[in-house]
Tab-separated table of C-alpha atoms and ligand atoms in Angstrom:
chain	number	residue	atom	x	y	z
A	1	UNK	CA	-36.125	53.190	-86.907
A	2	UNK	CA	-36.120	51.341	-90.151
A	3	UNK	CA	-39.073	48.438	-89.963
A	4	UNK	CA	-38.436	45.478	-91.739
A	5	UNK	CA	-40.848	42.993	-89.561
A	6	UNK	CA	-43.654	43.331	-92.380
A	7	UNK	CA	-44.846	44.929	-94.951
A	8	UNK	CA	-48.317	45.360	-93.085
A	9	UNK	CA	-46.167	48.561	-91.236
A	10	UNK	CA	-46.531	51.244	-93.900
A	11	UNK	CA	-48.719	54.332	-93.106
A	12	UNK	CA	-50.531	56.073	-95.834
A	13	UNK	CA	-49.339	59.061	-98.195
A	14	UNK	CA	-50.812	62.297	-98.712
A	15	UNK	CA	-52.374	61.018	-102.269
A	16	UNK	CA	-53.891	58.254	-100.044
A	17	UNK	CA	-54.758	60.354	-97.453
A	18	UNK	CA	-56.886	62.677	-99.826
A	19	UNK	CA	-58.628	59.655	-101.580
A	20	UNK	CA	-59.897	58.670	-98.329
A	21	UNK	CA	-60.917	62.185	-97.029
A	22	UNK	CA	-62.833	62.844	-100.687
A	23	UNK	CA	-64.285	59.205	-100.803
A	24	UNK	CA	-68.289	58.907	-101.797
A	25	UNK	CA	-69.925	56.919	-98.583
A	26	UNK	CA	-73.282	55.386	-97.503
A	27	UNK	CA	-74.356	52.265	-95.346
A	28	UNK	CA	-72.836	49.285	-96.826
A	29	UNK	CA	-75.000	47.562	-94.293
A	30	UNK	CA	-77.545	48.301	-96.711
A	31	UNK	CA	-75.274	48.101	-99.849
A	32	UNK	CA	-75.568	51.446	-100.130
A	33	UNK	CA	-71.634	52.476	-99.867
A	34	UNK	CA	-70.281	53.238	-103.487
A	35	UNK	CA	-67.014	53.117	-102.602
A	36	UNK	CA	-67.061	49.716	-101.258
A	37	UNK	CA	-69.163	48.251	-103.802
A	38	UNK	CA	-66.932	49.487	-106.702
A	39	UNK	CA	-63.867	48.185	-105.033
A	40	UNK	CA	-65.366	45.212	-104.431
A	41	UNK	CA	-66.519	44.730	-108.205
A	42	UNK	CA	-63.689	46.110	-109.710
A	43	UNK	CA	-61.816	43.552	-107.567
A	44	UNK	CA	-63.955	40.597	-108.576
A	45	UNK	CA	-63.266	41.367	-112.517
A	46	UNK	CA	-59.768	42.028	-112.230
A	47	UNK	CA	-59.531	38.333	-111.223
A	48	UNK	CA	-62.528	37.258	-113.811
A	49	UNK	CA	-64.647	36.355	-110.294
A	50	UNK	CA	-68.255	37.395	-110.257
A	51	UNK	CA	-68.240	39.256	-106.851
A	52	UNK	CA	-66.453	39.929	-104.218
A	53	UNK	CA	-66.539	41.380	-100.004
A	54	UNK	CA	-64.922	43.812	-98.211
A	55	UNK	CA	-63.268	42.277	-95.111
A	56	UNK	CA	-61.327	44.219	-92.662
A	57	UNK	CA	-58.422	41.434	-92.253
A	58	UNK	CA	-57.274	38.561	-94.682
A	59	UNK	CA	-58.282	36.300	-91.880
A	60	UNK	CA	-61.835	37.040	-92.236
A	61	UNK	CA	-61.496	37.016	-95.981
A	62	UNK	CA	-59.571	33.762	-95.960
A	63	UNK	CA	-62.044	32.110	-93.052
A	64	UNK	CA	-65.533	33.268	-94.781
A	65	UNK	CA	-63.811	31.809	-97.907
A	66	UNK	CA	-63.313	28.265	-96.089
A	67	UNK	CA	-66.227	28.042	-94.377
A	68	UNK	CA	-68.576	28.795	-97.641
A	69	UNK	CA	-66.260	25.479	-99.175
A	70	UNK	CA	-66.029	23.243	-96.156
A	71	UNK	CA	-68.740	21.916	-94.241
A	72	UNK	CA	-68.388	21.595	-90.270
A	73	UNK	CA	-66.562	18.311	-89.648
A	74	UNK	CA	-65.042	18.069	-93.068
A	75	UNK	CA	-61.023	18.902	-93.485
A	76	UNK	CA	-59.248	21.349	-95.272
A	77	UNK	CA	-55.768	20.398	-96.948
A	78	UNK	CA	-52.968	23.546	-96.433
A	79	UNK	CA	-49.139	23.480	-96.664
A	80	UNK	CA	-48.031	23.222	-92.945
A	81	UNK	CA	-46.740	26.719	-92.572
A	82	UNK	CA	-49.399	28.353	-94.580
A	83	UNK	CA	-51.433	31.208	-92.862
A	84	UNK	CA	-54.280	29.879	-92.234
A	85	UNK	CA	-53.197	27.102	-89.869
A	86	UNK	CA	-50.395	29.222	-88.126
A	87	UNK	CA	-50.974	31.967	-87.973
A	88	UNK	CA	-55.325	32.382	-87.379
A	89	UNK	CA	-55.607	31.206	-84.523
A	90	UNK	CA	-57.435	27.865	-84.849
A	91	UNK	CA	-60.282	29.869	-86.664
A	92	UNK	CA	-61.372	27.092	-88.939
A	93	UNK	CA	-61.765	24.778	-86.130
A	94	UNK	CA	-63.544	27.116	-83.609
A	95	UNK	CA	-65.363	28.846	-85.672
A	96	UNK	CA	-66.322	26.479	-88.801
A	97	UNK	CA	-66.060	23.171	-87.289
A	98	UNK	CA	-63.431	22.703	-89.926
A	99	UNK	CA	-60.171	20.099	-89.255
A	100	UNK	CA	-56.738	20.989	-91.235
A	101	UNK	CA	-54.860	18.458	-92.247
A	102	UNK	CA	-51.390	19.660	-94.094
A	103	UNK	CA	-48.432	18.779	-96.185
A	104	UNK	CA	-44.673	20.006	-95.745
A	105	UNK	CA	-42.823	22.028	-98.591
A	106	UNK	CA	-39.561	23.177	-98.755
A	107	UNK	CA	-39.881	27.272	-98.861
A	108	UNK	CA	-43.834	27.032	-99.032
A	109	UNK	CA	-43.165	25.665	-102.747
A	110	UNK	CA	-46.514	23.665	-103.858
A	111	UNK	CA	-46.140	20.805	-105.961
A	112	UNK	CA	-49.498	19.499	-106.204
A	113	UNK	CA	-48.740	15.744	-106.050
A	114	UNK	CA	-48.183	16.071	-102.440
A	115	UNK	CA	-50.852	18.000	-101.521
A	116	UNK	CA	-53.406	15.596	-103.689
A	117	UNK	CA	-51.284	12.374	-102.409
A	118	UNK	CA	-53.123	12.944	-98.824
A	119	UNK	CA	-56.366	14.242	-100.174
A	120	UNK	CA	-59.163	11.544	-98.989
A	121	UNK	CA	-62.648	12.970	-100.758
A	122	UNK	CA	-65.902	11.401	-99.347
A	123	UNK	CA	-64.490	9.050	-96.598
A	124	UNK	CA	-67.103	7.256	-95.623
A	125	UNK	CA	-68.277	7.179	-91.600
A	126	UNK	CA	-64.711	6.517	-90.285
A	127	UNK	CA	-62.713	8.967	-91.684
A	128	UNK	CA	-62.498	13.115	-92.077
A	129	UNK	CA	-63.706	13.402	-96.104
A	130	UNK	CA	-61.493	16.408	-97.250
A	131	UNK	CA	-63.651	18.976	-99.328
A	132	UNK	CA	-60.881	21.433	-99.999
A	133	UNK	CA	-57.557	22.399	-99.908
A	134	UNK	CA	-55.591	26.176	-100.051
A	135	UNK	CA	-52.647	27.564	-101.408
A	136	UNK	CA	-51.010	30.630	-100.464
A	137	UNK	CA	-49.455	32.519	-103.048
A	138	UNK	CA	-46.854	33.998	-102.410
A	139	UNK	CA	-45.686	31.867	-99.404
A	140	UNK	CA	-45.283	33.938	-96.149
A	141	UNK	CA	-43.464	31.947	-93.827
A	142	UNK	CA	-41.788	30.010	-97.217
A	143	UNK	CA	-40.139	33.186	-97.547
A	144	UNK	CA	-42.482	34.979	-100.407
A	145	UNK	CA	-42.798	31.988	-102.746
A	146	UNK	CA	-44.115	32.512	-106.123
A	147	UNK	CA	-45.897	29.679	-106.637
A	148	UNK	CA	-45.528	27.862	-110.344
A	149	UNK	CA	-48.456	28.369	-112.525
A	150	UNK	CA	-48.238	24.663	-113.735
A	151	UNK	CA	-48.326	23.215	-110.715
A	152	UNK	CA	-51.250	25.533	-109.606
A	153	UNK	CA	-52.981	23.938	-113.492
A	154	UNK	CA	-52.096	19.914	-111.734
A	155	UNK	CA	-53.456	20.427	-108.298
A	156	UNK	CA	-56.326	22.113	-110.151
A	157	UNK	CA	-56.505	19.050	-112.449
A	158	UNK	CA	-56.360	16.648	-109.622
A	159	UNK	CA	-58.750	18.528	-107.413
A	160	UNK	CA	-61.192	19.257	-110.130
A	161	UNK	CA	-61.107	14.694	-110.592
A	162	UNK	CA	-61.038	14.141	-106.967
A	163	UNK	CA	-64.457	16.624	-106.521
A	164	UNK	CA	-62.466	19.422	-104.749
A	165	UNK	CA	-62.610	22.899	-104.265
A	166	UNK	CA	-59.722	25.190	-104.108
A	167	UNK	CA	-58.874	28.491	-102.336
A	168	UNK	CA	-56.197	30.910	-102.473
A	169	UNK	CA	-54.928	32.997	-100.041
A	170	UNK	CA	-53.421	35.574	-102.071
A	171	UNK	CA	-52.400	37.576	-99.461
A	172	UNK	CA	-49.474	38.859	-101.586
A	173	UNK	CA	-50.977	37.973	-104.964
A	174	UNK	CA	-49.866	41.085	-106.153
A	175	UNK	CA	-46.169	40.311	-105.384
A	176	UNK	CA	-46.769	36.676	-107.208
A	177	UNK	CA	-48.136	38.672	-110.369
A	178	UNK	CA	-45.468	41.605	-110.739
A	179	UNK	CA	-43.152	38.390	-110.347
A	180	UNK	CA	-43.872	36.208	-112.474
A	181	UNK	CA	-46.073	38.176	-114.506
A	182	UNK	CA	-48.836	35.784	-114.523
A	183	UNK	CA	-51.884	37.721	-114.802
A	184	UNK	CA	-54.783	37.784	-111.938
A	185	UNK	CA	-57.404	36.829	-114.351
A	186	UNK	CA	-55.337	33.713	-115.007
A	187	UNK	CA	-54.644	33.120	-111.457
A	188	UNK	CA	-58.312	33.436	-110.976
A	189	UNK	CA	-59.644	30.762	-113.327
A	190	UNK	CA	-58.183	27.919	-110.539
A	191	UNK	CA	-59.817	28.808	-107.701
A	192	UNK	CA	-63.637	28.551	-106.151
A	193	UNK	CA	-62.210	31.132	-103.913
A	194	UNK	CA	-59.966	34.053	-103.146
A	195	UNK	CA	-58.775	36.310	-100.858
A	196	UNK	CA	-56.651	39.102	-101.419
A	197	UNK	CA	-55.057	41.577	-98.955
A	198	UNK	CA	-54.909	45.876	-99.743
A	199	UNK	CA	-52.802	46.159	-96.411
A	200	UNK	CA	-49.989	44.067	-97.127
A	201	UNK	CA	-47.803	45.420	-99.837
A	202	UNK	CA	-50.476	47.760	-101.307
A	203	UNK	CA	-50.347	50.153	-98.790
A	204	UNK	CA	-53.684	50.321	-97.406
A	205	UNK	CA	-54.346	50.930	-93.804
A	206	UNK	CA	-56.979	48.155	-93.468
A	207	UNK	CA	-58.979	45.911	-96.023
A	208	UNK	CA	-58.837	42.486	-97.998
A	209	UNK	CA	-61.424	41.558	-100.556
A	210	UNK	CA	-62.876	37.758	-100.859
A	211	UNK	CA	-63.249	36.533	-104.087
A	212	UNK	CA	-65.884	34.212	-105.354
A	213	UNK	CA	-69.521	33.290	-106.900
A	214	UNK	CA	-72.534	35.737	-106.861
A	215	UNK	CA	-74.177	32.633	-104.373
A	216	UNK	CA	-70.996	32.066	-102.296
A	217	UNK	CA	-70.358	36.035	-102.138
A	218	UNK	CA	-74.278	37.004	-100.885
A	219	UNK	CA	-73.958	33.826	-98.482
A	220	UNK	CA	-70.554	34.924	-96.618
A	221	UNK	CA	-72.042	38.639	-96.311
A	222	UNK	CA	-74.270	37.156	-94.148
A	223	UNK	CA	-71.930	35.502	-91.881
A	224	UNK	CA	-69.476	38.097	-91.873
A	225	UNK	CA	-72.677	40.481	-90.613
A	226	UNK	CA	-72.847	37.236	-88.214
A	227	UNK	CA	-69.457	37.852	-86.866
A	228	UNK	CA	-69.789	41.202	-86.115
A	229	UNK	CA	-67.943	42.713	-89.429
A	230	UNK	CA	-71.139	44.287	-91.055
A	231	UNK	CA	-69.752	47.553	-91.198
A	232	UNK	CA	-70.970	50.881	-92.044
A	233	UNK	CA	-69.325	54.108	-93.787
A	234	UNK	CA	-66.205	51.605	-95.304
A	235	UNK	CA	-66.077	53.853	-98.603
A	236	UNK	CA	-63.560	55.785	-96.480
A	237	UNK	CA	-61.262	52.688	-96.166
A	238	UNK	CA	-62.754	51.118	-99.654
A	239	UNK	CA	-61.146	54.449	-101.064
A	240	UNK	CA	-57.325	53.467	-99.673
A	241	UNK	CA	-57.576	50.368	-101.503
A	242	UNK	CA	-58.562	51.892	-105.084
A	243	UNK	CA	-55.874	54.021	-104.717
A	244	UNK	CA	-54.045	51.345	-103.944
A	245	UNK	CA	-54.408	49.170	-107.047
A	246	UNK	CA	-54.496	52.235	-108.811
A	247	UNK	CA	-50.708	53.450	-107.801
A	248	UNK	CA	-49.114	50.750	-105.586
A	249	UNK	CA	-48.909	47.135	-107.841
A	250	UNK	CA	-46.529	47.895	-109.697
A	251	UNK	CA	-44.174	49.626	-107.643
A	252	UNK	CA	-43.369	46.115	-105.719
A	253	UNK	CA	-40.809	45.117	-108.031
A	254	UNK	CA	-38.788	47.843	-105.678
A	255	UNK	CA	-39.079	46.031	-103.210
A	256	UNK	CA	-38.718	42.792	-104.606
A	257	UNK	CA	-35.073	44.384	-106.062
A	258	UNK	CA	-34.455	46.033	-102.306
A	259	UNK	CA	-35.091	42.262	-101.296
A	260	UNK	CA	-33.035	40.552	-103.321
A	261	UNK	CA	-30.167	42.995	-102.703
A	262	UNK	CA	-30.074	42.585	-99.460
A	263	UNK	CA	-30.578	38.729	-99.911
A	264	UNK	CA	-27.209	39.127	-101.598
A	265	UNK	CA	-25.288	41.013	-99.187
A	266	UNK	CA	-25.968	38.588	-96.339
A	267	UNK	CA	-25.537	35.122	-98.342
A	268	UNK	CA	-22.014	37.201	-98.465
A	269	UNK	CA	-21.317	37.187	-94.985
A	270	UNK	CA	-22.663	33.667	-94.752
A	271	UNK	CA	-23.838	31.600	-97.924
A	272	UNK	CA	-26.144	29.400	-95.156
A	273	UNK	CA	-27.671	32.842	-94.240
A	274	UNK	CA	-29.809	32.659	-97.530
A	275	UNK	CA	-30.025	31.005	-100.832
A	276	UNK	CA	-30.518	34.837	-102.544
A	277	UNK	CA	-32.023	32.541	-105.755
A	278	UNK	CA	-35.374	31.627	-103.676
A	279	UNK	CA	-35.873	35.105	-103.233
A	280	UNK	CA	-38.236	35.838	-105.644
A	281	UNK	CA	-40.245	38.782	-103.771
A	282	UNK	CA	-40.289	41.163	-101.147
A	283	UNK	CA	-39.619	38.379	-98.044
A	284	UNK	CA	-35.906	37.499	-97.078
A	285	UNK	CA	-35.957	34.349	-94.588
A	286	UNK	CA	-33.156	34.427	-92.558
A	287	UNK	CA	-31.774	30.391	-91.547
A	288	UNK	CA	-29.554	30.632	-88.010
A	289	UNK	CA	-28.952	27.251	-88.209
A	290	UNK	CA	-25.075	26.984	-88.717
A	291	UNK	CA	-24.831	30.941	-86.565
A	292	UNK	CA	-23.929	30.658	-82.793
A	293	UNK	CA	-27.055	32.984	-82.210
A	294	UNK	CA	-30.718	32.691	-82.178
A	295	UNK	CA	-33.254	34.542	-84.297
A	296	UNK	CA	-34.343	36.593	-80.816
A	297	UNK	CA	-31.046	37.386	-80.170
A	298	UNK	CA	-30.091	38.981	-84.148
A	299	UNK	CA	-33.403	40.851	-83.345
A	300	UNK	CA	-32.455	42.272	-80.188
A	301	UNK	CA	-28.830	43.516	-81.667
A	302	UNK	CA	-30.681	45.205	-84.605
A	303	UNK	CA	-33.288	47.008	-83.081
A	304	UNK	CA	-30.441	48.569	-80.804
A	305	UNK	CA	-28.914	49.311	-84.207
A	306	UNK	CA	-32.459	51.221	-85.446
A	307	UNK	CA	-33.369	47.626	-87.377
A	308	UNK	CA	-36.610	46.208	-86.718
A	309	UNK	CA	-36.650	42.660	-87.889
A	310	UNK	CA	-38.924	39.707	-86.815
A	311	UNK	CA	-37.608	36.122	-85.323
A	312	UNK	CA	-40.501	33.757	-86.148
A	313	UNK	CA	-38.470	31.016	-85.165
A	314	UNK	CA	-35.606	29.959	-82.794
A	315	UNK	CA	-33.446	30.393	-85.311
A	316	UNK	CA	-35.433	31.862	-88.466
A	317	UNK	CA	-35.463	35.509	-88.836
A	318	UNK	CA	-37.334	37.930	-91.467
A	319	UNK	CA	-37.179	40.599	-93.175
A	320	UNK	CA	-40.124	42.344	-95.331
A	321	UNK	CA	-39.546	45.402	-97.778
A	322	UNK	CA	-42.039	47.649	-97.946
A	323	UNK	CA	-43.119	51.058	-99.690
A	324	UNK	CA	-41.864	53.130	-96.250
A	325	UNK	CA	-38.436	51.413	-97.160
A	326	UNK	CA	-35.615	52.945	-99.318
A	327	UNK	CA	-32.504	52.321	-101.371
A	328	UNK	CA	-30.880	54.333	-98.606
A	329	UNK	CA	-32.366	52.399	-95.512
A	330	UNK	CA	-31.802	49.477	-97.526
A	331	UNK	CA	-27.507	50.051	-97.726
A	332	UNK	CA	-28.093	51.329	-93.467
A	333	UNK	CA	-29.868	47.907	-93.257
A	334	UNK	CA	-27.260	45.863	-94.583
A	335	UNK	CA	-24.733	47.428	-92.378
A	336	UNK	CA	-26.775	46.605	-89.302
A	337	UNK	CA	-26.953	43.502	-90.370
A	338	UNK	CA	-23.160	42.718	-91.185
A	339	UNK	CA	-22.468	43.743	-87.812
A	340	UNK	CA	-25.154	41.957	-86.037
A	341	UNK	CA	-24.537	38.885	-87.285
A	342	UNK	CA	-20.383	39.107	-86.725
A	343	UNK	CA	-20.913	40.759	-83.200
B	401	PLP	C1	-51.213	38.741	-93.627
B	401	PLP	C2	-51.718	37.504	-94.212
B	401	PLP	C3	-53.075	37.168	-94.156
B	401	PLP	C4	-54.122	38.012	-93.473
B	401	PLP	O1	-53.714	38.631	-92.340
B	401	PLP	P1	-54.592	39.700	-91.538
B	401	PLP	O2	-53.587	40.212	-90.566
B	401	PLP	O3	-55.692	38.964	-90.919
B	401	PLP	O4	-55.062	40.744	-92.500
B	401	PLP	C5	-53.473	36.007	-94.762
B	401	PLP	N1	-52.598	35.225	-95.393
B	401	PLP	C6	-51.298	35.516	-95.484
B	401	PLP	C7	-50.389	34.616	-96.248
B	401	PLP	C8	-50.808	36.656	-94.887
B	401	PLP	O5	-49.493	36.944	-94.978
């Protein structure tokens, strides 16, 4: 089977597989794991933050990240497909006491007059005062949007006048940065906070990292302990991720090329298939729209093929590259595909 529903579907390597069986551990309960802690620093500086915490999911890393900004019964401002109101689960609202309010963009694309048009800062006792708003970099369900660095500098201009804080869910920041080769240190200097993900493209079988202040970091270990996430011997996992960054960033421009090429072949078949120009990284959105077949359907006709794909919507399919997927699988792909989609 060739799996192109995410790129959260890779399984280690033996090079992995050895960092985490040789990995120094201890009880980062206690702070005393050394793996964790020098992942978690060496995380923090790569993006110029002053600390950062081990999470086991992006979710965690992106909710402890809200929370620490956004007081209960204040609103966050997110893009309306972003993550972190589709696809956590009401989180911020169940467990933060934390309202969403969001803004539509075409393909995820922030432009930061839209998302400060609806911003309403200290509201007074009728209305929600926003405190914050997120942007997701690169865009998931946008179809791996790289957003633009100067409209990341104007929301940060408007927020910083309006007395907001911003967070990123950087997710795939990596895939934004090999991109656009924006650094993360300059990516950093925007946002209050961060959270990255090791398990997405990186290759790691489990870990994101939050991003923040010294204060904000020692507050949100606290409440992650409170949610049951205070874990233990994590220098095993901790380990995955420094190999990770050490071996695995740069190496998703192959997929972002195995993307693209395949973004090309189907805008071939059908040019209202794809626009291949907005893909920019390792996500190919698939519109059904003008197709006499639903997203479900394609899905079911690949996976018969050997093609794992994902239908997200009735009629919006997608495909992630990944480091278990090859120039080879990559041609097989496209042939499932072409006949899929004629069938
Ligand atoms: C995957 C992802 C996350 C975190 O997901 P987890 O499954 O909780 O690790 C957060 N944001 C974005 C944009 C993602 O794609």
């Amino acid at each position: 089977m060739i799996d192109l529903r995410s790129d959260t579907v890779t399984v280690p390597d033996q090079g992995m597989r050895e960092a985490i069986a040789s990995a120094p551990v201890g009880d980062d309960v206690y702070g005393d794991d050394p793996t964790a802690n020098s992942l978690e620093e060496r995380v923090a500086a790569l993006f110029g933050k002053e600390a950062g915490l081990f999470a086991p999911t992006g979710s965690l890393a992106n909710q402890l990240s809200i929370r620490s900004l956004v007081s209960p019964g204040e609103e966050l401002l997110a893009e309306t497909n972003s993550h972190i109101v589709r696809a956590e689960l009401g989180a911020a609202a169940v467990f933060s006491g934390i309202t969403t309010r969001t803004w539509p963009a075409h393909h995820g694309l922030l432009k930061a007059s839209d998302a400060l048009a609806i911003a309403r800062p200290e509201s007074g006792p009728y209305l929600v005062s926003t405190t914050a708003i997120a942007v997701e970099n690169t865009h998931n369900f946008g179809g791996g949007t790289v957003q633009p660095l100067d409209q990341i500098q104007e929301l940060h201009a408007g927020a910083s006048t309006l007395g907001l804080h911003l967070h990123l869910d950087g997710a795939r920041i990596w895939n934004a940065h090999v991109a656009s080769g924006v650094s993360f240190t300059e990516y950093g200097k925007y946002f209050e906070t961060i959270s990255v993900c090791l398990s997405k493209g990186l290759g790691a079988p489990v870990g994101s990292i939050m991003l923040s202040t010294k204060e904000r970091i020692a507050k949100s270990r606290v409440w992650r302990k409170r949610y049951g996430a205070g874990m233990r011997q994590i220098g095993i996992l901790a380990a995955a991720g420094h190999y990770a960054l050490d071996n695995n960033i740069e190496r998703l421009s192959e997929d972002h090329r195995r993307a693209k090429k395949m973004a090309l072949a189907l805008a071939a078949i059908d040019s209202t298939l794809i626009d291949p120009t907005t893909v920019q990284t390792n996500i190919v959105g698939l519109d059904l729209a003008a197709l006499p077949i639903s997203a479900a359907e394609l899905a079911a006709r690949c996976k018969a093929k050997g093609l794992l794909i994902s239908a997200l919507g009735p009629k919006y399919a997608r495909l992630v590259t990944h480091m278990n997927f090859d120039d080879a699988q990559c041609d097989e792909a496209i042939e499932i595909l072409k006949i899929a989609l004629v069938a």
